[in-house]
Amino acid sequence: MMFFKFIKLAFCCCYFFSVPLSAKESTEFKIRNTDTLQIKSEVSGLEYELYIRLPNDYSENNKKYPLVLLNDTGYSVAVASGIVHLMAGRDIEDVIIVGISYSKGHNPLLSRTRDYTPTYAPNEKRGHSLEVQKYSGKASQYIRFISDEVLPLVSQTYRIRQDKKVFVGHSYGGLLGAKILITNPELFDYYILGSPSFWYDNKAMFRLESDYAKSNKSMKAKVFMYIGSQEGSMVEQMLAFENQLKSRNYQGLSVRSKVLSGLTHHSAFAVLLTDGLQQAVPKQGKGS
């Protein structure tokens, strides 16, 4: 019960900081200690924004900080910012949050379907509309964008710990994280995969992992997977993917999963992010 009170407080905190100082003000709310970087991908030609949240004391020292990279920034950055605001220095290390926007000028559903899905599946009915699905399957291109453009830019601009890079993905974003894990596992050190859409394209991720296993014996990463208990067949699919990974005995791979009692696909995110950060970047002395 105390845990859920904490999550509620995190949302209240975000709301509190968003209240304008007077009814006459019309400026947009801006999360404190944040920057926005514009980036045009040479890989795809698409334009994105990077939302950067820095630690409160960033300008007062020369420390390097863990990186937490998020997608689905329509909701994820605000939630993560509130959670980190409350937990940093208490339960977790302070971190630099980097959120990648949906591509500029495009419907968010189109953007995430194109960028987060691993295979072209124009007839996938469980996803978004078929009109959107015809853009699917560009995850490999998007991963190159992250690897070759986003991470170098962020590392050149801010003080990032290269041994503590955390990927956070939810739903299609969790599917994307699994794709990164089995194609370029060392791109991140920790993966927090929430409610991953392993049903996508007749469980394509299971097939892709099997292909990886044929010629690879290592997968250096720590993976934390979460799902709400009310997410139906997705629960079994996530646990099956965990078992498939563990059956390979990959050198360097650590996998943990947790089913969040009573939570749904939408209510699970704040809880899984809180727990995942406690596992990936605990305050020094607390262990992981």
CSV table of N, CA, C and O in Angstrom, one decimal, residues 143 146 167 175-188 191:
chain,number,residue,atom,x,y,z
A,143,ILE,N,17.0,1.8,-34.5
A,143,ILE,CA,18.0,1.5,-33.6
A,143,ILE,C,19.4,2.1,-34.1
A,143,ILE,O,20.2,2.5,-33.3
A,146,ILE,N,19.4,5.6,-32.9
A,146,ILE,CA,19.8,5.7,-31.5
A,146,ILE,C,21.3,5.5,-31.3
A,146,ILE,O,22.0,6.2,-30.6
A,167,PHE,N,17.9,1.5,-20.9
A,167,PHE,CA,16.8,1.6,-21.9
A,167,PHE,C,15.5,1.3,-21.2
A,167,PHE,O,15.4,0.3,-20.5
A,175,LEU,N,8.8,-4.0,-26.9
A,175,LEU,CA,9.2,-4.8,-28.1
A,175,LEU,C,10.4,-4.3,-28.7
A,175,LEU,O,11.3,-5.1,-29.1
A,176,LEU,N,10.5,-3.0,-28.8
A,176,LEU,CA,11.7,-2.3,-29.4
A,176,LEU,C,12.9,-2.7,-28.5
A,176,LEU,O,14.0,-3.0,-29.0
A,177,GLY,N,12.8,-2.6,-27.2
A,177,GLY,CA,13.9,-2.9,-26.3
A,177,GLY,C,14.4,-4.4,-26.5
A,177,GLY,O,15.6,-4.6,-26.4
A,178,ALA,N,13.4,-5.3,-26.7
A,178,ALA,CA,13.8,-6.7,-26.9
A,178,ALA,C,14.6,-6.8,-28.2
A,178,ALA,O,15.5,-7.6,-28.3
A,179,LYS,N,14.2,-6.0,-29.2
A,179,LYS,CA,14.9,-6.0,-30.5
A,179,LYS,C,16.3,-5.5,-30.4
A,179,LYS,O,17.2,-6.1,-30.9
A,180,ILE,N,16.5,-4.5,-29.6
A,180,ILE,CA,17.8,-4.0,-29.3
A,180,ILE,C,18.7,-5.0,-28.6
A,180,ILE,O,19.8,-5.3,-28.9
A,181,LEU,N,18.0,-5.7,-27.6
A,181,LEU,CA,18.7,-6.7,-26.8
A,181,LEU,C,19.3,-7.8,-27.7
A,181,LEU,O,20.4,-8.3,-27.4
A,182,ILE,N,18.5,-8.2,-28.7
A,182,ILE,CA,19.0,-9.4,-29.4
A,182,ILE,C,19.7,-9.0,-30.7
A,182,ILE,O,20.1,-9.9,-31.5
A,183,THR,N,19.9,-7.7,-31.0
A,183,THR,CA,20.7,-7.3,-32.2
A,183,THR,C,21.9,-6.5,-31.8
A,183,THR,O,22.9,-6.6,-32.5
A,184,ASN,N,21.8,-5.8,-30.7
A,184,ASN,CA,22.9,-5.0,-30.2
A,184,ASN,C,22.9,-4.9,-28.7
A,184,ASN,O,22.7,-3.8,-28.2
A,185,PRO,N,23.0,-6.0,-28.0
A,185,PRO,CA,22.8,-6.0,-26.6
A,185,PRO,C,23.6,-5.1,-25.8
A,185,PRO,O,23.2,-4.5,-24.7
A,186,GLU,N,24.9,-4.8,-26.2
A,186,GLU,CA,25.7,-3.9,-25.4
A,186,GLU,C,25.5,-2.5,-25.7
A,186,GLU,O,26.2,-1.6,-25.1
A,187,LEU,N,24.5,-2.1,-26.4
A,187,LEU,CA,24.2,-0.7,-26.6
A,187,LEU,C,23.7,-0.1,-25.3
A,187,LEU,O,24.0,1.1,-25.0
A,188,PHE,N,23.0,-0.9,-24.5
A,188,PHE,CA,22.7,-0.5,-23.1
A,188,PHE,C,23.1,-1.5,-22.2
A,188,PHE,O,23.3,-2.7,-22.5
A,191,TYR,N,18.1,-3.1,-19.3
A,191,TYR,CA,16.9,-3.0,-20.1
A,191,TYR,C,15.7,-3.1,-19.1
A,191,TYR,O,15.6,-4.2,-18.5
